Tab-separated table of C-alpha atoms in Angstrom:
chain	number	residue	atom	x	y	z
N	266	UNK	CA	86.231	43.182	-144.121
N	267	UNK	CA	84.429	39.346	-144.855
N	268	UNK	CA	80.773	40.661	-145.430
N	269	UNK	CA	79.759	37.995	-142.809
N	270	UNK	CA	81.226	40.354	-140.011
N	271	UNK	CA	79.063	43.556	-140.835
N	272	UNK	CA	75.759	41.483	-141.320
N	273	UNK	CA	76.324	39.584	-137.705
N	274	UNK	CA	76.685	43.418	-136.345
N	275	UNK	CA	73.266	44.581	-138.065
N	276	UNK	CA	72.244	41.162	-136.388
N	277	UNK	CA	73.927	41.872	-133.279
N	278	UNK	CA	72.632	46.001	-133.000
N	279	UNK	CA	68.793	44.798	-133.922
N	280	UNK	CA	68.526	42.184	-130.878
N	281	UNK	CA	67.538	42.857	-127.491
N	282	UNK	CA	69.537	44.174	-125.305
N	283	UNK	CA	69.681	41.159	-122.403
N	284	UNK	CA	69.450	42.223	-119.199
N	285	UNK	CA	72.540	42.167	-116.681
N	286	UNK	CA	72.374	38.957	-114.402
N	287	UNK	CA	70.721	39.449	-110.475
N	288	UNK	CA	74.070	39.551	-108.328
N	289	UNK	CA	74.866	36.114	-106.862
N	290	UNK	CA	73.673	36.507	-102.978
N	291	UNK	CA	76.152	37.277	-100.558
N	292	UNK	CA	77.570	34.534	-98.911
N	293	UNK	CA	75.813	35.173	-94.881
N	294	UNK	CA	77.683	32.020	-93.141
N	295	UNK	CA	80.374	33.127	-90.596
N	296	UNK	CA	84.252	33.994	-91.461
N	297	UNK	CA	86.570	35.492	-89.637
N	298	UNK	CA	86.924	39.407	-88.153
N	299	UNK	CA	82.834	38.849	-89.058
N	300	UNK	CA	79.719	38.836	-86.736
N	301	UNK	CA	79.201	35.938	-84.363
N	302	UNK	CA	82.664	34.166	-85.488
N	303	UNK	CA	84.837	35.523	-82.411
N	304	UNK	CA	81.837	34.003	-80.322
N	305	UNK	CA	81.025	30.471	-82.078
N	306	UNK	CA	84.654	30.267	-82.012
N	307	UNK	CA	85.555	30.413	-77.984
N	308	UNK	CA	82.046	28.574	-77.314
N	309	UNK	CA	83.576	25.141	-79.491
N	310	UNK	CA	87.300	25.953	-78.014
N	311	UNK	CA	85.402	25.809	-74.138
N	312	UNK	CA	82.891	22.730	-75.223
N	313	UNK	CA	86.413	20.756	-76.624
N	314	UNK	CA	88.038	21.969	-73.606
N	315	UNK	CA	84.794	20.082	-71.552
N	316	UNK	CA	85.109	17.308	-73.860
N	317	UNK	CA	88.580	16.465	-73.286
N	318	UNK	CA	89.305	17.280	-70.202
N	319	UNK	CA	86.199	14.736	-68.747
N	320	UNK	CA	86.790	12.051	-71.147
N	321	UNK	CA	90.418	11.560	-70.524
N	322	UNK	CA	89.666	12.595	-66.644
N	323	UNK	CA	90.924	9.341	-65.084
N	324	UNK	CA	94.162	8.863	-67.583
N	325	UNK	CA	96.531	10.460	-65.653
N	326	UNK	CA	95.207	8.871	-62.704
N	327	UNK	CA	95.999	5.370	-63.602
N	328	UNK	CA	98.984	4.311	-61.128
N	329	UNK	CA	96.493	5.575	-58.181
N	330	UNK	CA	93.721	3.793	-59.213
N	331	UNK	CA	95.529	0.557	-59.756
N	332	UNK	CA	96.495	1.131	-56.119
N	333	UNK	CA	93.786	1.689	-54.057
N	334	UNK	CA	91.459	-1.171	-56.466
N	335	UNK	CA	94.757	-3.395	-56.332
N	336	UNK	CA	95.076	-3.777	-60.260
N	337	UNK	CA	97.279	-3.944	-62.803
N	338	UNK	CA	97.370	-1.092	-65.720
N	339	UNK	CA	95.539	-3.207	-68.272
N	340	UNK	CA	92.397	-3.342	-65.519
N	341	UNK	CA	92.543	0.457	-64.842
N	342	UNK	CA	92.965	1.395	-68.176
N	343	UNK	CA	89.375	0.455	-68.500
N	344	UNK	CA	88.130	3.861	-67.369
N	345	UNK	CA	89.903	5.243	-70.418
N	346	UNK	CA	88.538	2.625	-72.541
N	347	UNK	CA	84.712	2.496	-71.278
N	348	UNK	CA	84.422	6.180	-71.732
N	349	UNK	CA	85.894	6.325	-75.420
N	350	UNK	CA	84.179	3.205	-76.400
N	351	UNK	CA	80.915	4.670	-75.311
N	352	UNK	CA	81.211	7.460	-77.108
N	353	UNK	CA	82.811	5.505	-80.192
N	354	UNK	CA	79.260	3.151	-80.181
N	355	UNK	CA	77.105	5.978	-79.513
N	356	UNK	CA	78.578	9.143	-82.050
N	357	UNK	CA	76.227	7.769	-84.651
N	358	UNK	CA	72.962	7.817	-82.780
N	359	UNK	CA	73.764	11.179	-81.534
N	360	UNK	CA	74.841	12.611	-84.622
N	361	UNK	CA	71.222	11.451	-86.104
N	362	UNK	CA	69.783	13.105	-83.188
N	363	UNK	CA	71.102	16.650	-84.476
N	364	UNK	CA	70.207	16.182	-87.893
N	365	UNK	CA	66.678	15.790	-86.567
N	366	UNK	CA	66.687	18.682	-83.241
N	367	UNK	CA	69.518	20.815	-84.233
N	368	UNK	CA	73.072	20.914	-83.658
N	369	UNK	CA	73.117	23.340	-80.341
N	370	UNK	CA	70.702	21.666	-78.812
N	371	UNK	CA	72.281	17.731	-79.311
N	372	UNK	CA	75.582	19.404	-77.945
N	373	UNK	CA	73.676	21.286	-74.985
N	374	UNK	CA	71.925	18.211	-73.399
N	375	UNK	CA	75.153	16.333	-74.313
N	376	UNK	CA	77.196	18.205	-71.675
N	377	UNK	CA	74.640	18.735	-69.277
N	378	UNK	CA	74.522	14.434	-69.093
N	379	UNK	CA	78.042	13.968	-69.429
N	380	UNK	CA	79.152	17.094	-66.623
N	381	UNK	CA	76.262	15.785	-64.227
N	382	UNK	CA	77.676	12.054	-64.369
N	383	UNK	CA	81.096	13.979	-63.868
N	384	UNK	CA	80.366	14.687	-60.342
N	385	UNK	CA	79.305	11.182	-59.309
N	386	UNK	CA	82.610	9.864	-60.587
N	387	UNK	CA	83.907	10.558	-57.755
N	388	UNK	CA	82.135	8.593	-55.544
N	389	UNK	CA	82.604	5.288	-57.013
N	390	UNK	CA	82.864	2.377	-55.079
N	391	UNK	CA	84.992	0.026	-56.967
N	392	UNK	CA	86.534	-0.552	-60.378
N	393	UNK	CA	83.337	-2.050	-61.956
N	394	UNK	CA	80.938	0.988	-61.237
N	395	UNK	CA	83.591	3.432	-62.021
N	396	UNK	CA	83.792	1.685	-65.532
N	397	UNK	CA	80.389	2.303	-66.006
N	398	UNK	CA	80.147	5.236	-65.163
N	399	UNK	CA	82.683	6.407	-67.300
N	400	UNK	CA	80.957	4.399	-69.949
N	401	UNK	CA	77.789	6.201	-69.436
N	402	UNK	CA	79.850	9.760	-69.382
N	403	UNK	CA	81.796	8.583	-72.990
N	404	UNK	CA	78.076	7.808	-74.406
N	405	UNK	CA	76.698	11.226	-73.316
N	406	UNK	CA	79.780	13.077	-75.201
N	407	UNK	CA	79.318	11.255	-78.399
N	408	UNK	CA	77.136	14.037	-78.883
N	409	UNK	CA	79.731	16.956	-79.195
N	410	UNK	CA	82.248	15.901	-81.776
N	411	UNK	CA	80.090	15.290	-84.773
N	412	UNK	CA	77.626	17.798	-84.232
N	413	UNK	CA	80.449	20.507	-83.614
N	414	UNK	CA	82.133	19.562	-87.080
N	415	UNK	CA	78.559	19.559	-88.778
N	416	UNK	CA	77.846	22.759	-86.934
N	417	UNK	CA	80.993	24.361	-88.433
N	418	UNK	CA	80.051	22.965	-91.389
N	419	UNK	CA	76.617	24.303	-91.945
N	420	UNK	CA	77.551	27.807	-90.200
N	421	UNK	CA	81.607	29.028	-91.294
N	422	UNK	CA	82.257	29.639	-94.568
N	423	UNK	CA	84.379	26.914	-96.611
N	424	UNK	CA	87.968	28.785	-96.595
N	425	UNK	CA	87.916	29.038	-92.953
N	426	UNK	CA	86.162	26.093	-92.249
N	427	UNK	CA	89.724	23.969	-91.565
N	428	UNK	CA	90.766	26.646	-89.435
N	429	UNK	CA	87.213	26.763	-87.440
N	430	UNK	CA	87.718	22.695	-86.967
N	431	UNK	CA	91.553	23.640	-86.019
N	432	UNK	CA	90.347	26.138	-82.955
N	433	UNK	CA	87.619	22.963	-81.920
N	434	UNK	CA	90.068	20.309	-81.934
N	435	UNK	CA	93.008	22.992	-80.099
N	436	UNK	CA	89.964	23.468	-77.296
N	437	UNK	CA	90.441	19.306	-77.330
N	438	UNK	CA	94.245	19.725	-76.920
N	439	UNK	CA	93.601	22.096	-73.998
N	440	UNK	CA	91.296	20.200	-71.864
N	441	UNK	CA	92.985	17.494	-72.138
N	442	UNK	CA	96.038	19.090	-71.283
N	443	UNK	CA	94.701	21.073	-68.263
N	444	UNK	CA	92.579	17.613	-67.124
N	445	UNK	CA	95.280	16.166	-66.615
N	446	UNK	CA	98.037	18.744	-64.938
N	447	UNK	CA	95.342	19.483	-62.789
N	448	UNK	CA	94.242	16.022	-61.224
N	449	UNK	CA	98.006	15.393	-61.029
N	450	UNK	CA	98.684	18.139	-58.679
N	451	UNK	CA	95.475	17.727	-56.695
N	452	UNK	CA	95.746	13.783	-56.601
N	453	UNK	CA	99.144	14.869	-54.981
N	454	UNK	CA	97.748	16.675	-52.292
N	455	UNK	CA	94.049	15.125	-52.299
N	456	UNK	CA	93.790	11.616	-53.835
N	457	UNK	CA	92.131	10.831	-57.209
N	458	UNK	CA	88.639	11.234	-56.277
N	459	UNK	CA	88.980	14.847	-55.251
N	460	UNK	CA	91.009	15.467	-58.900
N	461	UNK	CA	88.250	14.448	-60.847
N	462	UNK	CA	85.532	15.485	-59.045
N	463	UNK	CA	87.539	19.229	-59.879
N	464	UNK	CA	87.773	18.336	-63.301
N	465	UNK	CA	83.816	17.392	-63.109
N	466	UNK	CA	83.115	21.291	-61.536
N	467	UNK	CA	85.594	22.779	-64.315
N	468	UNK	CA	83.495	21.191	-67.156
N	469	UNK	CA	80.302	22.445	-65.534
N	470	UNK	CA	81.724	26.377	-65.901
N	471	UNK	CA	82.745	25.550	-69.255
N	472	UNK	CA	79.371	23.761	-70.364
N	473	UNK	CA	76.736	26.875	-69.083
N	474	UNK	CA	79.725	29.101	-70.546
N	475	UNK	CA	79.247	27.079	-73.982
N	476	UNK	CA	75.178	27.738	-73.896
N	477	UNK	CA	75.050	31.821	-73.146
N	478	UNK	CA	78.577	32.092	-76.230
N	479	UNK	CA	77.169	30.004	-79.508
N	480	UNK	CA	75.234	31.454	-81.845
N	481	UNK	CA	71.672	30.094	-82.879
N	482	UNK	CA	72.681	27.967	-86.313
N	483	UNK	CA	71.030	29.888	-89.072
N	484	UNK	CA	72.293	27.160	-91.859
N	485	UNK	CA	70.246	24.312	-90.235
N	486	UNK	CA	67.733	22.449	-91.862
N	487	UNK	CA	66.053	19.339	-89.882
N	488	UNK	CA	66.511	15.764	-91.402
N	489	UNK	CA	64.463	12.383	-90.761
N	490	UNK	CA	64.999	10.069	-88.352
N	491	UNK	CA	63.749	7.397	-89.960
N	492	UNK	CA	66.241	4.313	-89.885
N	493	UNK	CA	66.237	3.468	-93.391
N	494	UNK	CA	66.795	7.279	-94.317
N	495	UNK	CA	69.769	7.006	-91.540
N	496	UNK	CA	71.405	3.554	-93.061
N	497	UNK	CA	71.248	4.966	-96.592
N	498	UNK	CA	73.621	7.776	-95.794
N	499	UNK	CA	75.805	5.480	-93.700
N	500	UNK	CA	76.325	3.055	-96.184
N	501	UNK	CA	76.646	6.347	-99.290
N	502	UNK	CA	79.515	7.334	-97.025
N	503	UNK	CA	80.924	3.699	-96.301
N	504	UNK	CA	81.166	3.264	-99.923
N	505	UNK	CA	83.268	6.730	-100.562
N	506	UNK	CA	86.890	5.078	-100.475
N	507	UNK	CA	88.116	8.842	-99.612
N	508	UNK	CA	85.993	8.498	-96.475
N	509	UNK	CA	87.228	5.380	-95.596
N	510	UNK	CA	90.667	6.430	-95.744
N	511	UNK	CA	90.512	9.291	-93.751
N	512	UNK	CA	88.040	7.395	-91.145
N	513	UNK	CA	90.856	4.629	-91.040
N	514	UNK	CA	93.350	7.613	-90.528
N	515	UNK	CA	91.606	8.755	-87.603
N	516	UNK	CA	91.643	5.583	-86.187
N	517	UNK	CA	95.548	5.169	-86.430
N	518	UNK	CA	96.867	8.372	-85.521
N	519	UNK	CA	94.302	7.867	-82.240
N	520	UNK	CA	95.772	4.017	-81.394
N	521	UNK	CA	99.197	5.697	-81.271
N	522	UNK	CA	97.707	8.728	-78.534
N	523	UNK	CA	95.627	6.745	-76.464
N	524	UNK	CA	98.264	4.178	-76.054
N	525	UNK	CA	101.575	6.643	-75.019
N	526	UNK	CA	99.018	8.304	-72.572
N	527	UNK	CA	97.487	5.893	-71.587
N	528	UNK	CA	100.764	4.182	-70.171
N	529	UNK	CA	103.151	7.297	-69.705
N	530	UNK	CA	102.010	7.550	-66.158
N	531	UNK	CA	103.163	4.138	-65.420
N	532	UNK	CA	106.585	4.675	-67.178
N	533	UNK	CA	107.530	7.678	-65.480
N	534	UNK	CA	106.673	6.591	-61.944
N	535	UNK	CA	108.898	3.635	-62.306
N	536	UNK	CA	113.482	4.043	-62.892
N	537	UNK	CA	114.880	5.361	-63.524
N	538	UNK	CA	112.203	8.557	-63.214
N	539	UNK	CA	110.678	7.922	-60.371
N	540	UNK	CA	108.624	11.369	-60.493
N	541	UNK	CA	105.922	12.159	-58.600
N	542	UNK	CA	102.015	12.738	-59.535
N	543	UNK	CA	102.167	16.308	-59.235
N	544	UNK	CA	105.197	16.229	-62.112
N	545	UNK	CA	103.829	13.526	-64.373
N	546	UNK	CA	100.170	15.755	-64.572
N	547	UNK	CA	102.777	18.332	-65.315
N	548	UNK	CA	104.218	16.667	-68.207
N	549	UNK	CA	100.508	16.879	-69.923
N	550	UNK	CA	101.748	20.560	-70.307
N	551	UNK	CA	103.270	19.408	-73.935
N	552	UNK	CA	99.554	19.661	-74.933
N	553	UNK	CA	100.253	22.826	-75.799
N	554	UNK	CA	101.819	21.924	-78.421
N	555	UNK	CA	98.935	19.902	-80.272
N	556	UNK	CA	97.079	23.615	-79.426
N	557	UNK	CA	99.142	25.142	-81.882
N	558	UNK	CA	99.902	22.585	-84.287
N	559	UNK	CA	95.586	22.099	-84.438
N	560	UNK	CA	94.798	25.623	-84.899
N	561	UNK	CA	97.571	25.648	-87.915
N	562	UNK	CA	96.764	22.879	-89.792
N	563	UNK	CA	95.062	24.880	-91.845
N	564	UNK	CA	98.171	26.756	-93.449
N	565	UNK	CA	100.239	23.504	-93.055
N	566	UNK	CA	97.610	22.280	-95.482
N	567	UNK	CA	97.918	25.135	-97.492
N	568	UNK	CA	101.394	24.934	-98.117
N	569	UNK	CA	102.155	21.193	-98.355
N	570	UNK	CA	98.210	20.051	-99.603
N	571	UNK	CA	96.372	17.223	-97.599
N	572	UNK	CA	98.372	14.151	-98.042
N	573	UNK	CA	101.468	16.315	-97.621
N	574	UNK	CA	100.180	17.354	-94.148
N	575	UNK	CA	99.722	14.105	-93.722
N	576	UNK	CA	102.994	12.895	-94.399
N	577	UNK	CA	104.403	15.214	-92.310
N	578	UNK	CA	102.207	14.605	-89.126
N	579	UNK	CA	102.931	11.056	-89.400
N	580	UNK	CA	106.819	11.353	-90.118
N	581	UNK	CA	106.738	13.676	-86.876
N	582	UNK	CA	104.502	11.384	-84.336
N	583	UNK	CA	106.722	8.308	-85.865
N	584	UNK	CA	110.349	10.903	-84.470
N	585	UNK	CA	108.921	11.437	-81.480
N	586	UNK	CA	107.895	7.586	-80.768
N	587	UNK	CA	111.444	6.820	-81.835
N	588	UNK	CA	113.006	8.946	-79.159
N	589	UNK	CA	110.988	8.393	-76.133
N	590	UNK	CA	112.561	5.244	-76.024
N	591	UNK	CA	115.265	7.046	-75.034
N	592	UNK	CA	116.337	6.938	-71.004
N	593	UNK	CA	116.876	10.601	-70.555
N	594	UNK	CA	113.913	12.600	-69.290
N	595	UNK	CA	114.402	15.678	-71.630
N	596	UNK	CA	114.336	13.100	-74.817
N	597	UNK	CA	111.076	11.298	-73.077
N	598	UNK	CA	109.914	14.895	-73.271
N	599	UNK	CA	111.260	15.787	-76.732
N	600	UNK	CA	109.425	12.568	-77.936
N	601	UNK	CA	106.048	13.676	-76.462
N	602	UNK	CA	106.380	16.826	-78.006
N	603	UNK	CA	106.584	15.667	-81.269
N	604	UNK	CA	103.818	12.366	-80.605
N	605	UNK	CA	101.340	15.340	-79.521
N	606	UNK	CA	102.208	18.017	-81.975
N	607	UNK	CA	102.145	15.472	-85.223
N	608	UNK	CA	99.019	13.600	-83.660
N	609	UNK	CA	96.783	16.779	-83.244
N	610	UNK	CA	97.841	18.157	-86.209
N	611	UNK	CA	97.324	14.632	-88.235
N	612	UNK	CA	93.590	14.732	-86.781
N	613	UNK	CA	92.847	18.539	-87.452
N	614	UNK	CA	93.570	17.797	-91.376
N	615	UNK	CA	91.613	14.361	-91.235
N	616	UNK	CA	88.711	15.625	-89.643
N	617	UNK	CA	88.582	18.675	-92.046
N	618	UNK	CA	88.617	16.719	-95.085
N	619	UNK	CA	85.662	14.624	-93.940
N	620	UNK	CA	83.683	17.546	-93.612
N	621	UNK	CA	84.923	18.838	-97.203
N	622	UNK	CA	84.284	15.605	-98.773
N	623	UNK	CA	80.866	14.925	-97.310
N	624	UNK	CA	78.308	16.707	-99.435
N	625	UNK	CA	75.488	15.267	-97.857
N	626	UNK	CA	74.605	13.978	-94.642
N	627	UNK	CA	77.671	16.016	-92.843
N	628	UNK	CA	76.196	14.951	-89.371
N	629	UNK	CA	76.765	10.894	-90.453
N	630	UNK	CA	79.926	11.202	-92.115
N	631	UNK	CA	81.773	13.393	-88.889
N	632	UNK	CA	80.178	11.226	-86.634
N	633	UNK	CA	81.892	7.933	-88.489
N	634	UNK	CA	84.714	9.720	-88.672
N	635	UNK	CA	84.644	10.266	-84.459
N	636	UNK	CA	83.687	6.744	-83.990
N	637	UNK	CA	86.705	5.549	-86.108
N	638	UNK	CA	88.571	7.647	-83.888
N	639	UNK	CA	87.238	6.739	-80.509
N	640	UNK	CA	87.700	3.098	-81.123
N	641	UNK	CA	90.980	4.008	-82.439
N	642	UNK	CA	91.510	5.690	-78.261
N	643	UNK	CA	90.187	3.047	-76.980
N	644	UNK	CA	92.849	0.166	-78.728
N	645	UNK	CA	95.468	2.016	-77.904
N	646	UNK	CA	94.130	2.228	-74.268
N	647	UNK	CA	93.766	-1.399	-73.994
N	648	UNK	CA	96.643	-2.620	-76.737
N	649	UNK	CA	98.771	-0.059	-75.679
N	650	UNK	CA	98.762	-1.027	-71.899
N	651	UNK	CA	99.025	-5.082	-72.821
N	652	UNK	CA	101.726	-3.961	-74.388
N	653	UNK	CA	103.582	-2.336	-71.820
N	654	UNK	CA	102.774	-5.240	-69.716
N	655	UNK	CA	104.403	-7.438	-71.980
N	656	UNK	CA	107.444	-5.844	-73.257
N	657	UNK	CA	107.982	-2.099	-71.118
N	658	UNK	CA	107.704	0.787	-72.905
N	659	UNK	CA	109.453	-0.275	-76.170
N	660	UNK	CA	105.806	-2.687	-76.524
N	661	UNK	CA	103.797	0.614	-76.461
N	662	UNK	CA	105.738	2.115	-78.819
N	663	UNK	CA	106.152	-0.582	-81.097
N	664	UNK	CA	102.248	-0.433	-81.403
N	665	UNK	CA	102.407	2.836	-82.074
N	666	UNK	CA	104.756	2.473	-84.554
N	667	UNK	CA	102.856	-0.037	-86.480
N	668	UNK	CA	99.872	2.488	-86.520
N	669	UNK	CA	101.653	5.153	-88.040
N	670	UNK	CA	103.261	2.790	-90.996
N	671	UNK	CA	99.577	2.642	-91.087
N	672	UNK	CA	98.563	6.150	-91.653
N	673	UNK	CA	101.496	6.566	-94.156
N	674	UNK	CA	100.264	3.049	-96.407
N	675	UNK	CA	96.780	4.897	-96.417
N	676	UNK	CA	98.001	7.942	-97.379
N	677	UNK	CA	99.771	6.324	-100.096
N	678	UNK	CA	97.181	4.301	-101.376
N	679	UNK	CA	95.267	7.858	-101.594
N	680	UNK	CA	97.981	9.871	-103.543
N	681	UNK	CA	98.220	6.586	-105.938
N	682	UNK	CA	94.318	7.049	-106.157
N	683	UNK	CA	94.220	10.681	-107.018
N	684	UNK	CA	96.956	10.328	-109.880
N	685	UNK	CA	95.255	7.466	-111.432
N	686	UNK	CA	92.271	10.039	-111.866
N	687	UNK	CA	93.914	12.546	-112.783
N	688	UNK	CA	95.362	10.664	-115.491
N	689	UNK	CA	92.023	9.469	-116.697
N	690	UNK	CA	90.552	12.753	-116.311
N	691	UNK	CA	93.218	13.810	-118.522
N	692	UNK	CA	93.301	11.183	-120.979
């Protein structure tokens, strides 16, 4: 034995024994099966539900309120596109808000603006007040979808966090699914006033029911308000090319939804469909299939990694556009399916990455990411329905098209991105 070993263990025997390290603290955010999660967890799926179901109240409405203003789809579209525009200009003012006065309470007097402008909807007297009204309702929500994702942020611990954002964004799927089976039935019997003026009473029940569920955050810590503080973190986000992509992502995969709903309505009523309201609110029903593909993202991400989820969300909204061209009802229907199961899913993995990415300033970077989005919903409103105008259904879906080659070029650029670090990380 080298002598060197047995003088390094006289060494070794004569020092101080160091003493053990203090136990890392145990992680106290929420996770699933634990405390509070079950609660904060129906609270966001019932505050998406609200969300949804108010902002996209008028979209199945469309062919009625073209009819009793005497306009064409582009002009009624309008009420889609004031409310997500509002909320697209306004996400960033309200996400600063929360940073400064706390998540719950941002998303609180959020719904108690937007559910209280709700009921006066109905009462609109012509096209122009019912776009601002709608515009005023889409400003008041801004302040739910970033503060939600920075709430789940700040208060679910990181392995479930994709799944927590998957159960917000399925509460999305559902009210905007049962918005809009709802009005059609009771514009059926009723007219559109009395649908969304149900829709506004619905997203009272679900915005007190939202207040008494969600846990008080515990992760919160209050920011500044100050504008220069504000811009810093804007532009620290604008500059993270990851960001960008995903915010452009957003945008895409929301120009293709808001443009086949906005104009499906007008498509089906016409040959050789011919349905009725009550069926085309119906055919909102496929919603329930972005429920599902939402709250799974999370293991879809797990399997095929980010940009493979994306890949396949994108390859599945671009089947579905393909065959809703088709002139057979169960193919229309086929094709929704797929738009609405790829789309939600598509927005469940974008939105999730943004909060993942963002180590700083989570409040800002979700709340570009739902601006991105909203004006995303609000071109394919308007584009979407010019479209259709111009060239039938194949227009809309040729838009759509183009936004999902768009999505799939980004996601490239991003895989082509990650390699070339890799490689220098490597080298």
């Amino acid at each position: 034995m080298p002598a060197s070993t047995e003088a390094s263990t006289r060494v070794g025997a004569a020092s101080p024994v160091s003493a053990p390290e203090a136990p890392a603290a145990p992680d106290s955010r929420m996770a699933p099966g634990g405390p509070g999660y079950r609660r904060m967890s129906f609270a966001l799926f019932l505050a998406g539900v609200a969300t949804f179901a108010l902002l996209y109240s008028t979209q199945a409405l469309l062919p009625l309120i073209s009819g009793e203003f005497g306009v064409a789809a582009s002009e009624a579209s309008w009420t889609v596109a004031a409310a997500t525009g509002g909320l697209a200009l306004f996400v960033l003012p309200m996400s600063a808000l929360s940073e400064r006065f706390g998540r719950r309470t941002v998303m609180t007097a959020s719904l108690a603006v937007a559910v209280t402008v709700g009921l006066l909807v109905p009462f609109a007297p012509s096209l122009p007040v019912l776009v601002a009204l709608r515009a005023v309702q889409g400003a008041a929500l801004a302040g739910l979808p970033a503060s939600a994702t920075a709430y789940l942020a700040e208060e679910v611990r990181p392995k479930a966090l994709v799944t927590a954002i998957g159960l917000f964004v399925a509460g999305n799927s559902v009210g905007g699914m049962s918005g809009r089976v709802i009005t059609g039935w009771v514009a059926q019997e009723w007219g559109w006033r009395v649908a969304v003026g149900v829709i506004g009473a619905i997203a009272v029940a679900c915005a007190v029911a939202f207040r008494l569920l969600l846990p008080a955050p515990t992760h919160f810590t209050a920011g500044s308000l100050r504008p220069r503080v504000l811009l810093g973190t804007v532009r620290a986000h604008l500059s993270n090319p990851l960001l960008c992509r995903l915010y452009a992502i957003g945008a895409l995969f929301m120009t293709v939804f808001g443009g086949v709903y906005t104009v499906i309505g007008y498509r089906l009523t016409e040959a050789p469909f011919s349905l009725p309201q009550g069926i085309i609110g119906s055919i909102f029903l496929v919603y329930l299939v972005g429920t599902v593909s939402a709250s799974t993202a999370g293991r879809l991400v797990g399997r095929l990694g980010r940009r493979g989820a994306l890949y396949a969300a994108g390859g599945t909204t671009a089947t579905g556009l393909v065959l809703s061209l088709a002139g057979s009802l169960p193919l229309v229907l086929l094709g929704l399916v797929l738009i609405t199961g790829g789309f939600f899913a598509g927005h469940a993995v974008a939105s999730s990455a943004v909060s993942k990415t963002a180590t700083h300033g989570r409040a800002q970077a979700s709340a570009l990411y739902q601006s991105a989005y909203y004006i995303g919903s609000s071109a394919g409103s308007t584009v979407g329905a010019l479209a259709f105008h111009a060239g039938g259904w194949a227009g809309t879906v040729t838009v759509g098209l183009l936004a999902v080659l768009g999505v799939v070029s980004i996601t490239v650029l991003g895989t082509r991105a990650a390699r070339a670090q890799q490689r220098l990380a490597t080298a």
